Amino acid sequence: MAILDERIIQRVRKLRETINDLRYRYHVLDDPAVTDSVYDSLTNELKKIETEFPELETPDSPTQRVGGAPLDKFRKVAHHHPMLSLNDAFSREEVVAWSERLTRLGHLAKPVNYYCELKMDGLACSLLYQQGVLVRAATRGDGYTGEDVTQNVKTIDAVPLKLRQKTTGDVEVRGEIYMPYSSFIKLNESRKAKNLPLFANPRNASAGAIRQLDPKLTAERDLSFMAYQLIEQGEPDFHNQEHQRLEELGFKANVKENFLAKNLEEVFQFHQKVIKTRPKLPYQIDGIVVQVNDRHLFNRLGVIGKAPRGAVAYKFDPEEATTKLLDIILQVGRQGTLTPVAVLEPVNVAGVTVSRATLHNEDEIERKGILIGDTVVIRRAGDVIPEVLGPVKELRTGKEKKFNFNLNSGCPICGRPITKKAGEVAWRCTNPECLGSTLLQIRHFTTKAAFDMPGLGLKVVDKLYDAGLISDASDLFNLKEKDIESLPSFGKKSAQNIIHAIQSKRIVGLRQFIYSLGILHVGVETAQSLAEHFGSIDKLRRAKISDLENIKDVGPIVARSIWNYFTNPQASKYVGRLLDKVEVSHAKTKKESGPLAGKSIVFTGTLETMTRADAQETARQAGADVNDSVSKNTDIVVVGANAGSKAEKARKFGVKILSEKDYLKLISD
């Protein structure tokens, strides 16, 4: 039996100091000094000694993070100081109104500084330290009474079990428990493999983890903690100093990401900056907190209801919202595809008023259990087309009704029969000359990624079609100014502009020409691959299915679709008519040199200085292989504002992420 001596005691003390310091460097400073294996080895050594000498075990030891028997239930605890919530503001005007209310109260007679901090979208938690040691962790609850979740919170490495500096009296630290995106993706992948329901967002996953009765299950969720408030004797005079003090005590407090604004204009500038950098953050935020920085002034402003007057949550435009599903209509697409579209009570989502949203197909409606009359959840992230996520079933009244495609009525545009091929989910109109297909094909032809005819938007194309001036896109090149001038609401100048936009496209690139045809499954990148491989439209028209399948990103289904198009007599005649009107320039061979030569690149989100299509073209000119999806083989992902799942995948796969500014610098070097 080993004998406890001073050497072992000193070893334990040194191990604890070292492990706590490594934890602080990793979770607070984002500056790991050693690998995970080294950290685990030191922790295991400490655990082994404590097992052999139980008298050395202390509540603040790093070995106490995961442990304790599962609880039967959480006990209620009273907060020493109420945990207040914040009033929300969703616009610049509402923030100005908040500041003006404070001015009218007579408290802002002199210039006021505002501390702006990222508003973590997590679960509020209070940590109580006595003599520097964590003794209790509690949820917000109703603001006055919460639940004791100490054992679960001890599993979070970002929460110090012992403060790094000495303090006087009790210390309370408040902050947000959250789940990093990397952990969220890993968790959902694990649940998917086990056929378990997926979590909708990191916040829900965090809340569920903290309320696990078994701390070991909480530990598996890999949570983190961001501190935003410190309550102690002799606390700092200013809120920004409070955040600095929190980091000194061993917490993450976002000191580098937050901002001290001298006035409201700087607050608004910071808010816009955060919107742009938000996609790069490793965690979920839903706005910024704007707070009067002077703590004494903040306290004098007092509380109204359960919210302090001196702070406001300046939220981002919501990416999800609820509204009423009034009806479902069918829209006929370019290839005759019938797409169900939700008719909604107008609702603001991500800064845009949405009254229509895609429902994709019949199977999707069935899978989500959507009924006409439902209250539904709408999502719109960045430049993504609005979609219906699903119904809020709890709000049903019993008057909702099921939607069906009413197959006996046929196509809603031309009345001809509709059909669905085996293995496909989409219904299609069988009439190749259907107004829906033809008109949308012409609209597609004039878009930027195709022939790029500015001034020929949807309304103009529709009017030209309704007037009988065009029956397909090739007819555009037969138009004369006098044809357009004679139409209602068109003048000589607008007619001149339209004709100029058309005639300036008598010469067009091969990629643009291929994409303009609207071939099923052929997007911009596939059109680019076809152009690079064949070099001319004549060679592409003569290609066999086996030739097409040998092209990168062209599988059997896409190859069959391309071959079907060019062997279809009507489509072949249409292509011939186009080639009589325009000259198709041969494709340039793919650049083998340039700053991005050999690199695979993906663009996501809304770019500030150029369109997505323009950005992709600059990448091709720099030698890159441009793709629409992120994989382990992707080298670079350029992230704009309001980026979605592609940015998350890039983080998951460890792909290099660049801002638009960094990307432009890269290709210009």
Short mmCIF file of C-alpha atoms in Angstrom, two decimals, residues 258-480:
data_model
loop_
_atom_site.label_atom_id
_atom_site.label_comp_id
_atom_site.label_asym_id
_atom_site.label_seq_id
_atom_site.Cartn_x
_atom_site.Cartn_y
_atom_site.Cartn_z
CA ASN A 258 -17.38 42.82 -28.49
CA PHE A 259 -17.16 46.57 -29.07
CA LEU A 260 -17.30 49.77 -27.02
CA ALA A 261 -19.33 52.33 -29.02
CA LYS A 262 -19.09 56.07 -28.42
CA ASN A 263 -22.57 56.73 -29.82
CA LEU A 264 -25.54 55.07 -31.48
CA GLU A 265 -24.11 55.47 -34.96
CA GLU A 266 -21.16 53.28 -33.96
CA VAL A 267 -23.66 50.79 -32.52
CA PHE A 268 -25.37 50.52 -35.92
CA GLN A 269 -22.04 50.15 -37.70
CA PHE A 270 -21.07 47.33 -35.35
CA HIS A 271 -24.45 45.65 -35.89
CA GLN A 272 -23.88 45.65 -39.67
CA LYS A 273 -20.35 44.35 -39.22
CA VAL A 274 -21.59 41.45 -37.10
CA ILE A 275 -24.21 40.54 -39.72
CA LYS A 276 -21.38 40.11 -42.25
CA THR A 277 -19.04 38.20 -39.92
CA ARG A 278 -21.79 36.08 -38.36
CA PRO A 279 -21.38 33.16 -40.83
CA LYS A 280 -17.75 32.75 -39.75
CA LEU A 281 -18.54 32.42 -36.05
CA PRO A 282 -18.24 28.93 -34.55
CA TYR A 283 -21.46 29.40 -32.58
CA GLN A 284 -25.02 30.63 -33.02
CA ILE A 285 -25.94 34.25 -32.24
CA ASP A 286 -29.24 36.04 -32.79
CA GLY A 287 -28.23 39.69 -32.38
CA ILE A 288 -26.17 42.02 -30.21
CA VAL A 289 -26.80 43.31 -26.71
CA VAL A 290 -26.47 47.09 -26.44
CA GLN A 291 -25.88 48.24 -22.86
CA VAL A 292 -25.09 51.54 -21.19
CA ASN A 293 -21.44 50.98 -20.33
CA ASP A 294 -21.35 53.04 -17.11
CA ARG A 295 -22.40 50.56 -14.39
CA HIS A 296 -23.51 53.29 -11.96
CA LEU A 297 -25.68 54.95 -14.62
CA PHE A 298 -26.98 51.52 -15.66
CA ASN A 299 -28.06 50.78 -12.09
CA ARG A 300 -29.72 54.21 -11.69
CA LEU A 301 -31.80 53.60 -14.82
CA GLY A 302 -33.44 50.75 -12.96
CA VAL A 303 -35.76 48.01 -14.12
CA ILE A 304 -39.11 48.03 -15.87
CA GLY A 305 -41.00 44.75 -15.55
CA LYS A 306 -38.33 42.05 -15.79
CA ALA A 307 -35.97 43.99 -18.06
CA PRO A 308 -33.28 46.57 -17.23
CA ARG A 309 -33.87 49.95 -18.85
CA GLY A 310 -30.18 50.37 -19.65
CA ALA A 311 -29.88 47.47 -22.10
CA VAL A 312 -31.66 46.20 -25.19
CA ALA A 313 -31.28 43.12 -27.40
CA TYR A 314 -30.81 44.40 -30.97
CA LYS A 315 -31.89 41.28 -32.86
CA PHE A 316 -31.14 40.20 -36.41
CA ASP A 317 -33.98 39.78 -38.87
CA PRO A 318 -35.44 36.35 -38.08
CA GLU A 319 -34.64 33.53 -40.52
CA GLU A 320 -37.73 31.66 -39.37
CA ALA A 321 -41.26 32.83 -38.71
CA THR A 322 -44.79 31.45 -38.44
CA THR A 323 -47.76 32.40 -40.60
CA LYS A 324 -51.01 31.02 -42.00
CA LEU A 325 -51.04 28.70 -45.02
CA LEU A 326 -53.99 30.06 -47.00
CA ASP A 327 -53.81 27.77 -50.02
CA ILE A 328 -51.59 25.56 -52.17
CA ILE A 329 -51.35 26.20 -55.91
CA LEU A 330 -49.43 24.43 -58.68
CA GLN A 331 -46.75 26.17 -60.73
CA VAL A 332 -45.49 24.71 -64.01
CA GLY A 333 -41.72 24.86 -64.35
CA ARG A 334 -39.36 25.01 -67.35
CA GLN A 335 -39.35 21.28 -67.93
CA GLY A 336 -43.09 20.98 -67.28
CA THR A 337 -42.53 20.12 -63.62
CA LEU A 338 -45.53 20.82 -61.39
CA THR A 339 -44.34 22.41 -58.16
CA PRO A 340 -46.76 23.00 -55.28
CA VAL A 341 -46.44 26.54 -53.94
CA ALA A 342 -47.71 27.73 -50.57
CA VAL A 343 -49.87 30.86 -50.57
CA LEU A 344 -49.19 32.54 -47.23
CA GLU A 345 -50.35 35.42 -45.12
CA PRO A 346 -47.47 37.87 -45.74
CA VAL A 347 -44.76 37.60 -43.07
CA ASN A 348 -41.31 39.16 -42.62
CA VAL A 349 -38.52 36.57 -42.73
CA ALA A 350 -34.82 37.52 -42.85
CA GLY A 351 -35.73 41.10 -43.81
CA VAL A 352 -38.02 40.15 -46.70
CA THR A 353 -41.83 39.98 -46.84
CA VAL A 354 -42.75 36.45 -47.89
CA SER A 355 -46.16 35.54 -49.32
CA ARG A 356 -45.11 32.49 -51.38
CA ALA A 357 -42.89 29.53 -50.47
CA THR A 358 -41.97 26.30 -52.18
CA LEU A 359 -43.40 22.99 -51.02
CA HIS A 360 -41.13 21.08 -53.44
CA ASN A 361 -43.33 18.10 -54.35
CA GLU A 362 -46.24 15.88 -53.34
CA ASP A 363 -44.08 13.52 -51.26
CA GLU A 364 -42.65 16.45 -49.28
CA ILE A 365 -46.13 17.71 -48.37
CA GLU A 366 -47.08 14.23 -47.20
CA ARG A 367 -43.86 13.72 -45.23
CA LYS A 368 -44.21 17.02 -43.39
CA GLY A 369 -47.92 16.52 -42.78
CA ILE A 370 -48.90 19.97 -44.09
CA LEU A 371 -52.59 20.86 -44.40
CA ILE A 372 -54.22 23.90 -46.01
CA GLY A 373 -55.19 26.23 -43.15
CA ASP A 374 -52.23 25.23 -40.95
CA THR A 375 -50.06 27.67 -39.08
CA VAL A 376 -46.67 26.85 -40.60
CA VAL A 377 -43.00 27.62 -39.95
CA ILE A 378 -41.25 29.46 -42.80
CA ARG A 379 -37.48 29.63 -43.25
CA ARG A 380 -35.47 31.96 -45.41
CA ALA A 381 -31.70 32.10 -44.82
CA GLY A 382 -29.70 34.56 -46.94
CA ASP A 383 -30.57 34.23 -50.61
CA VAL A 384 -32.27 30.87 -50.14
CA ILE A 385 -35.78 30.55 -51.61
CA PRO A 386 -38.35 30.57 -48.77
CA GLU A 387 -39.56 27.11 -47.78
CA VAL A 388 -42.16 25.68 -45.46
CA LEU A 389 -40.50 23.64 -42.71
CA GLY A 390 -43.69 22.17 -41.29
CA PRO A 391 -46.94 22.83 -39.42
CA VAL A 392 -47.53 23.88 -35.82
CA LYS A 393 -49.96 21.05 -35.15
CA GLU A 394 -50.90 22.32 -31.70
CA LEU A 395 -52.70 25.29 -33.33
CA ARG A 396 -55.00 23.23 -35.53
CA THR A 397 -58.74 23.87 -35.27
CA GLY A 398 -60.01 20.83 -37.15
CA LYS A 399 -60.99 22.87 -40.23
CA GLU A 400 -57.69 22.26 -42.03
CA LYS A 401 -57.86 20.17 -45.22
CA LYS A 402 -55.52 17.95 -47.15
CA PHE A 403 -54.13 19.03 -50.52
CA ASN A 404 -54.17 16.71 -53.52
CA PHE A 405 -52.87 17.15 -57.03
CA ASN A 406 -56.35 16.67 -58.54
CA LEU A 407 -54.90 14.47 -61.27
CA ASN A 408 -58.15 14.31 -63.24
CA SER A 409 -57.93 18.04 -63.97
CA GLY A 410 -54.54 17.67 -65.64
CA CYS A 411 -52.05 20.52 -66.04
CA PRO A 412 -53.32 23.74 -64.38
CA ILE A 413 -51.99 25.75 -67.34
CA CYS A 414 -53.00 23.82 -70.45
CA GLY A 415 -55.27 21.06 -69.10
CA ARG A 416 -53.27 18.26 -70.76
CA PRO A 417 -52.56 15.06 -68.75
CA ILE A 418 -49.79 15.02 -66.18
CA THR A 419 -47.54 12.07 -65.44
CA LYS A 420 -44.94 10.87 -62.95
CA LYS A 421 -42.17 8.53 -64.06
CA ALA A 422 -41.15 5.55 -61.93
CA GLY A 423 -38.52 6.53 -59.39
CA GLU A 424 -39.26 10.27 -59.62
CA VAL A 425 -41.20 12.41 -57.14
CA ALA A 426 -42.20 15.17 -59.57
CA TRP A 427 -45.36 15.29 -61.67
CA ARG A 428 -44.89 16.76 -65.15
CA CYS A 429 -47.11 18.19 -67.86
CA THR A 430 -47.05 15.97 -70.97
CA ASN A 431 -47.52 18.93 -73.32
CA PRO A 432 -44.09 20.17 -74.52
CA GLU A 433 -45.69 23.38 -75.79
CA CYS A 434 -47.41 24.16 -72.50
CA LEU A 435 -47.57 27.87 -71.70
CA GLY A 436 -46.01 27.18 -68.30
CA SER A 437 -43.01 25.41 -69.81
CA THR A 438 -42.56 27.74 -72.77
CA LEU A 439 -43.00 31.02 -70.96
CA LEU A 440 -40.72 30.02 -68.08
CA GLN A 441 -38.15 28.78 -70.59
CA ILE A 442 -38.05 32.23 -72.21
CA ARG A 443 -37.75 33.88 -68.80
CA HIS A 444 -34.85 31.55 -68.02
CA PHE A 445 -33.20 32.33 -71.37
CA THR A 446 -32.85 36.05 -70.56
CA THR A 447 -31.39 35.65 -67.04
CA LYS A 448 -27.88 36.74 -66.14
CA ALA A 449 -26.38 33.25 -66.07
CA ALA A 450 -27.83 32.53 -69.53
CA PHE A 451 -27.99 35.23 -72.26
CA ASP A 452 -27.95 38.07 -69.69
CA MET A 453 -30.43 40.52 -71.25
CA PRO A 454 -30.90 43.44 -68.83
CA GLY A 455 -34.33 45.00 -69.10
CA LEU A 456 -36.04 41.77 -70.13
CA GLY A 457 -37.42 40.82 -66.76
CA LEU A 458 -40.41 38.62 -66.04
CA LYS A 459 -43.05 41.28 -66.74
CA VAL A 460 -41.51 42.33 -70.05
CA VAL A 461 -41.16 38.74 -71.28
CA ASP A 462 -44.74 37.99 -70.23
CA LYS A 463 -46.08 41.02 -72.12
CA LEU A 464 -44.14 40.12 -75.26
CA TYR A 465 -45.51 36.58 -75.03
CA ASP A 466 -49.08 37.67 -74.30
CA ALA A 467 -48.96 40.03 -77.30
CA GLY A 468 -48.01 37.11 -79.55
CA LEU A 469 -44.66 38.67 -80.51
CA ILE A 470 -42.66 35.67 -79.34
CA SER A 471 -43.43 31.96 -79.07
CA ASP A 472 -39.96 30.82 -77.99
CA ALA A 473 -36.64 32.47 -77.13
CA SER A 474 -35.37 32.45 -80.73
CA ASP A 475 -38.15 34.90 -81.66
CA LEU A 476 -36.55 37.56 -79.45
CA PHE A 477 -33.96 38.19 -82.17
CA ASN A 478 -36.71 38.95 -84.72
CA LEU A 479 -38.20 41.79 -82.65
CA LYS A 480 -38.15 45.36 -83.93
#
